């Protein structure tokens, strides 16, 4: 069948009231055939107007028609790429609403844990990696290690100063917990920083001690800053730094689409991070879309230049701010909890890292500048502080359809739910944590976990919550996150917060459309809808019908961004 006849039949079907959905604007720019058609698929569109389909067409990086295989097949022309899905499942590209999308540590760092999968290691293995790195560096030069997970070590205990001193006593050593808020240091590091057993805790931070008052090596939150300006670092020329950053960005982009992630909301602290992504985009090596969440010098420049949320294009865009922290880590057990942590004496309540007036002033500044505020808040105490700041700023400058973001928004209660709904805030709770970090949830107990990562409560209260893996603290696998949301069962077989479970369809929407909503992009992506950006993932099995405890094992067959195949198994 020729292109002309195909177009005639296409018009005829519309006139006859066919179930085929089309996008007039996306198609109308050209009378030519689609660039791609996908046929014989199980398509879950995440579009309530047409929830399922068998096929769709793509033109100029957009979906232009969605319908049956019969409907779509006739649209293909001589130059159309035809993909026979063979019954495979197709869903919209996954959108990670909170991720630290930086490949530098994975490519160049000392990895003492697996960034992407569950893997159990030993303290001796960690010491060996640190010792090997120290041998390559001059004395007093930092040995930095990352992706340590204290509950993924077979020894059944945490690291100590004594462990790290076995690796080196002439190099300062820092082993960062993958949660990002706590780290372990050796004796040399404490010595260079001038910290002793008697050093008082700084505001918003803590040095941990054993029963005898001796430093254990564990340091939390803002106390880590006391190590930042001591010791030596490996040095690189500006050109080397930029090339390393570019190579890391390209590597990580490929890793994202390998797992089906086509959009991320990720922080940019300095201009280097933005420059390399722009270069990757220009050179065609960027495989995913980025909503910049800025802080530091980049945020300051935005405010000074009058750049507001939404500035950019479909690939690289200024989004909300980077997460502005007001409390600690959920995986690191420093989240600020009103009731405190069970079985702690004296009762431990976690760490609030910022006073209310400081938070208020920060939100007021960015909101007045037209930049969407984003606050990191895990515990209910911290979420309350975030909402107080949002409510105050909105009263000062009312804004229609405001979507301030609460990154993590982990432990909630009924009052917080009411206020989140009223202000229009978008929570971005953990997803993969439910599966990956279930070995830590006993620190919180059933009562707290029943109100944690509360996707069921958010849905039932009409709150649009997006999926945030928080990688590096948790793996960014969207299928791991989906399984965790649906089953609430961890890798260790334990179930926490079963009352917060969602259906596969709900979890899929959280992981796709809701992420687009968080960045005010729900009109252009997040579902397989005519006129929207052609980002989609082909799966070997259907998560709606497979055993829910096997969702994580579903193979990604193909990832497509902007109508271009960026990953194929």
Coordinates of N, CA and C in Angstrom, one line a residue, residues 101-221:
X101 N 22.4 11.7 39.3 CA 22.8 11.1 38.1 C 24.3 11.5 37.7
X102 N 25.2 11.0 38.4 CA 26.6 11.3 38.3 C 27.4 10.0 38.2
X103 N 28.1 9.8 37.1 CA 28.9 8.6 36.8 C 30.3 8.7 37.3
X104 N 30.7 9.8 37.9 CA 32.1 10.0 38.3 C 32.6 8.9 39.3
X105 N 31.8 8.7 40.3 CA 32.2 7.7 41.3 C 32.3 6.3 40.8
X106 N 31.4 6.0 39.9 CA 31.3 4.6 39.4 C 32.5 4.4 38.5
X107 N 32.9 5.4 37.6 CA 34.0 5.2 36.7 C 35.4 5.3 37.4
X108 N 35.5 6.2 38.3 CA 36.8 6.6 38.8 C 37.1 6.3 40.3
X109 N 36.0 6.1 41.1 CA 36.2 6.0 42.5 C 36.5 4.6 43.0
X110 N 36.7 4.5 44.3 CA 36.9 3.2 45.0 C 35.5 2.7 45.4
X111 N 35.0 1.7 44.8 CA 33.7 1.2 45.0 C 33.7 0.1 46.0
X112 N 33.1 0.3 47.2 CA 33.1 -0.8 48.2 C 31.7 -1.4 48.4
X113 N 30.9 -1.1 47.4 CA 29.5 -1.7 47.3 C 29.1 -1.6 45.8
X114 N 28.1 -2.4 45.5 CA 27.6 -2.4 44.1 C 26.6 -1.3 43.9
X115 N 26.9 -0.4 42.9 CA 26.0 0.8 42.7 C 24.6 0.4 42.2
X116 N 24.5 -0.8 41.5 CA 23.3 -1.0 40.7 C 22.5 -2.3 41.2
X117 N 23.1 -3.2 41.9 CA 22.5 -4.4 42.3 C 22.7 -4.7 43.8
X118 N 22.0 -5.6 44.4 CA 22.2 -6.1 45.7 C 23.4 -7.0 45.7
X119 N 24.4 -6.7 46.5 CA 25.6 -7.5 46.6 C 26.2 -7.5 48.0
X120 N 26.5 -8.6 48.6 CA 27.0 -8.7 50.0 C 28.5 -8.7 49.9
X121 N 29.2 -7.9 50.7 CA 30.7 -7.9 50.7 C 31.1 -8.1 52.2
X122 N 32.5 -8.0 52.4 CA 33.0 -8.2 53.7 C 33.9 -7.0 54.1
X123 N 34.1 -6.8 55.3 CA 35.0 -5.7 55.8 C 36.4 -5.9 55.3
X124 N 36.9 -7.1 55.3 CA 38.2 -7.4 54.8 C 38.4 -7.0 53.3
X125 N 37.3 -7.2 52.5 CA 37.3 -6.9 51.1 C 37.4 -5.3 51.0
X126 N 36.7 -4.6 51.8 CA 36.7 -3.2 51.8 C 38.1 -2.7 52.2
X127 N 38.7 -3.2 53.2 CA 40.0 -2.8 53.6 C 41.0 -3.0 52.5
X128 N 40.9 -4.2 51.8 CA 41.8 -4.5 50.7 C 41.7 -3.5 49.6
X129 N 40.5 -3.0 49.3 CA 40.4 -2.0 48.2 C 40.9 -0.7 48.6
X130 N 40.7 -0.3 49.9 CA 41.3 1.0 50.4 C 42.8 0.9 50.4
X131 N 43.4 -0.2 50.8 CA 44.8 -0.3 50.9 C 45.4 -0.3 49.5
X132 N 44.8 -0.9 48.6 CA 45.3 -0.9 47.2 C 45.3 0.5 46.6
X133 N 44.3 1.3 46.9 CA 44.2 2.7 46.4 C 45.3 3.5 47.1
X134 N 45.4 3.4 48.4 CA 46.4 4.2 49.2 C 47.8 4.0 48.6
X135 N 48.2 2.8 48.2 CA 49.5 2.5 47.6 C 49.8 3.3 46.4
X136 N 48.8 3.9 45.7 CA 49.0 4.6 44.5 C 49.1 6.1 44.7
X137 N 48.9 6.6 46.0 CA 48.8 8.0 46.3 C 49.9 8.4 47.2
X138 N 50.4 9.7 47.1 CA 51.3 10.2 48.1 C 50.7 10.3 49.5
X139 N 51.5 10.4 50.5 CA 51.0 10.5 51.9 C 50.2 11.7 52.0
X140 N 49.2 11.7 52.9 CA 48.3 12.8 53.3 C 47.3 13.1 52.1
X141 N 47.2 12.2 51.1 CA 46.2 12.4 50.0 C 45.0 11.5 50.4
X142 N 43.9 12.1 50.2 CA 42.6 11.4 50.5 C 42.4 10.1 49.7
X143 N 42.0 9.1 50.4 CA 41.5 7.9 49.8 C 39.9 7.9 50.0
X144 N 39.2 8.1 49.0 CA 37.8 8.3 49.1 C 37.1 7.1 48.5
X145 N 36.2 6.4 49.3 CA 35.5 5.3 48.8 C 34.0 5.6 48.9
X146 N 33.2 4.9 48.1 CA 31.8 5.2 48.1 C 31.0 3.9 47.9
X147 N 29.6 4.0 48.1 CA 28.7 2.9 48.0 C 28.8 1.9 49.1
X148 N 29.3 2.3 50.2 CA 29.3 1.4 51.4 C 27.9 1.3 51.9
X149 N 27.5 0.1 52.2 CA 26.2 -0.1 52.8 C 26.4 -1.0 54.0
X150 N 26.1 -0.5 55.2 CA 26.4 -1.2 56.4 C 25.6 -2.4 56.6
X151 N 24.5 -2.6 55.9 CA 23.7 -3.8 56.1 C 23.9 -4.8 54.9
X152 N 24.8 -4.5 54.1 CA 25.2 -5.4 53.0 C 26.6 -5.9 53.2
X153 N 27.0 -6.1 54.5 CA 28.3 -6.6 54.9 C 28.1 -7.9 55.7
X154 N 28.7 -9.0 55.3 CA 28.4 -10.2 56.0 C 29.0 -10.3 57.4
X155 N 29.8 -9.4 57.8 CA 30.4 -9.4 59.1 C 29.4 -9.1 60.2
X156 N 28.3 -8.4 59.8 CA 27.2 -8.1 60.8 C 27.5 -7.0 61.7
X157 N 28.5 -6.1 61.3 CA 28.8 -4.9 62.1 C 29.2 -3.8 61.2
X158 N 29.3 -2.6 61.8 CA 29.8 -1.5 61.0 C 31.3 -1.3 61.0
X159 N 31.7 -0.5 60.1 CA 33.2 -0.2 60.0 C 33.6 0.6 61.3
X160 N 34.9 0.5 61.6 CA 35.5 1.3 62.7 C 36.7 2.0 62.3
X161 N 37.2 2.9 63.1 CA 38.5 3.5 62.9 C 39.6 2.5 62.8
X162 N 39.5 1.5 63.6 CA 40.6 0.4 63.6 C 40.6 -0.3 62.2
X163 N 39.4 -0.6 61.7 CA 39.4 -1.2 60.4 C 40.1 -0.3 59.3
X164 N 39.7 1.0 59.3 CA 40.3 1.8 58.3 C 41.8 2.1 58.5
X165 N 42.2 2.1 59.7 CA 43.6 2.3 60.0 C 44.4 1.1 59.5
X166 N 43.8 -0.1 59.3 CA 44.5 -1.2 58.7 C 44.8 -1.0 57.2
X167 N 44.1 -0.1 56.6 CA 44.3 0.2 55.2 C 45.4 1.2 55.1
X168 N 45.5 2.2 56.0 CA 46.6 3.2 55.9 C 46.5 4.1 57.2
X169 N 47.7 4.4 57.7 CA 47.7 5.4 58.8 C 48.4 6.7 58.3
X170 N 48.8 6.7 57.0 CA 49.5 7.9 56.5 C 48.6 8.6 55.5
X171 N 47.5 8.0 55.1 CA 46.5 8.7 54.2 C 45.2 8.9 55.0
X172 N 44.6 10.1 54.8 CA 43.2 10.2 55.4 C 42.2 9.3 54.5
X173 N 41.4 8.6 55.2 CA 40.4 7.8 54.5 C 39.0 8.1 54.8
X174 N 38.2 8.2 53.8 CA 36.7 8.5 54.0 C 36.0 7.4 53.3
X175 N 35.1 6.7 54.0 CA 34.2 5.7 53.3 C 32.8 6.2 53.5
X176 N 32.3 6.7 52.3 CA 30.9 7.2 52.4 C 29.8 6.2 52.3
X177 N 28.9 6.3 53.2 CA 27.7 5.4 53.1 C 26.9 5.8 51.8
X178 N 26.3 4.9 51.1 CA 25.6 5.2 49.9 C 24.4 6.1 50.2
X179 N 24.0 6.2 51.4 CA 22.9 7.0 51.8 C 23.2 8.5 51.7
X180 N 24.5 8.8 51.7 CA 25.0 10.2 51.4 C 25.1 11.1 52.6
X181 N 24.6 10.7 53.8 CA 24.6 11.6 54.9 C 25.6 11.2 56.0
X182 N 26.2 10.1 55.9 CA 27.1 9.6 57.0 C 28.3 9.0 56.3
X183 N 29.5 9.1 57.0 CA 30.7 8.5 56.5 C 31.6 8.1 57.6
X184 N 32.5 7.2 57.3 CA 33.5 6.7 58.3 C 34.9 7.2 58.0
X185 N 35.6 7.6 59.0 CA 37.0 8.1 58.8 C 38.0 7.4 59.6
X186 N 39.3 7.4 59.1 CA 40.3 6.8 59.9 C 41.0 7.8 60.8
X187 N 42.0 7.3 61.6 CA 42.6 8.2 62.6 C 43.3 9.4 61.9
X188 N 43.9 9.2 60.8 CA 44.6 10.2 60.1 C 43.7 11.3 59.7
X189 N 42.5 11.0 59.2 CA 41.5 12.0 58.9 C 41.1 12.9 60.1
X190 N 40.8 12.2 61.2 CA 40.5 13.0 62.4 C 41.7 13.9 62.8
X191 N 42.9 13.3 62.7 CA 44.0 14.1 63.1 C 44.2 15.4 62.3
X192 N 44.1 15.2 61.0 CA 44.2 16.4 60.0 C 43.1 17.4 60.3
X193 N 41.9 16.9 60.6 CA 40.8 17.8 60.9 C 40.8 18.4 62.3
X194 N 41.7 18.0 63.1 CA 41.8 18.5 64.5 C 40.7 18.1 65.4
X195 N 40.1 16.9 65.1 CA 39.0 16.4 65.9 C 39.4 15.3 66.8
X196 N 39.1 15.5 68.1 CA 39.4 14.6 69.1 C 38.1 14.0 69.8
X197 N 38.3 13.1 70.7 CA 37.2 12.5 71.5 C 36.3 13.6 72.1
X198 N 37.0 14.8 72.5 CA 36.3 15.8 73.2 C 35.7 16.9 72.3
X199 N 35.9 16.8 71.0 CA 35.4 17.9 70.1 C 33.9 17.9 70.1
X200 N 33.2 19.0 70.4 CA 31.8 19.1 70.4 C 31.2 18.9 69.1
X201 N 29.9 18.4 69.0 CA 29.2 18.3 67.8 C 28.9 19.7 67.2
X202 N 29.1 19.9 65.9 CA 28.7 21.2 65.3 C 27.2 21.2 65.1
X203 N 26.6 22.4 64.9 CA 25.2 22.4 64.6 C 24.8 21.6 63.4
X204 N 23.8 20.7 63.5 CA 23.3 19.9 62.4 C 24.2 18.8 62.1
X205 N 25.1 18.4 63.0 CA 26.0 17.2 62.7 C 26.3 16.5 64.0
X206 N 27.0 15.4 63.8 CA 27.3 14.5 65.0 C 28.6 13.7 64.7
X207 N 29.5 13.6 65.8 CA 30.6 12.6 65.8 C 30.1 11.5 66.8
X208 N 30.1 10.3 66.3 CA 29.6 9.2 67.1 C 30.7 8.7 68.0
X209 N 30.4 8.3 69.2 CA 31.3 7.7 70.2 C 30.9 6.4 70.7
X210 N 31.8 5.6 71.2 CA 31.5 4.3 71.8 C 31.1 4.5 73.3
X211 N 30.9 3.4 74.0 CA 30.5 3.5 75.4 C 31.6 4.1 76.3
X212 N 32.8 4.1 75.8 CA 33.9 4.7 76.5 C 34.3 6.1 76.1
X213 N 33.4 6.7 75.3 CA 33.6 8.1 74.9 C 34.6 8.2 73.7
X214 N 35.0 7.1 73.1 CA 36.0 7.2 72.0 C 35.3 7.3 70.7
X215 N 35.9 8.1 69.8 CA 35.3 8.2 68.4 C 35.3 6.8 67.7
X216 N 34.1 6.5 67.1 CA 34.0 5.3 66.4 C 34.5 5.3 65.0
X217 N 34.5 6.6 64.5 CA 34.8 6.8 63.0 C 33.6 7.3 62.3
X218 N 32.4 7.0 62.8 CA 31.2 7.4 62.1 C 30.9 8.9 62.4
X219 N 30.6 9.6 61.3 CA 30.3 11.0 61.3 C 29.1 11.3 60.5
X220 N 28.2 12.1 61.0 CA 26.9 12.3 60.4 C 26.6 13.8 60.0
X221 N 25.9 13.9 58.9 CA 25.4 15.2 58.4 C 26.5 16.3 58.3

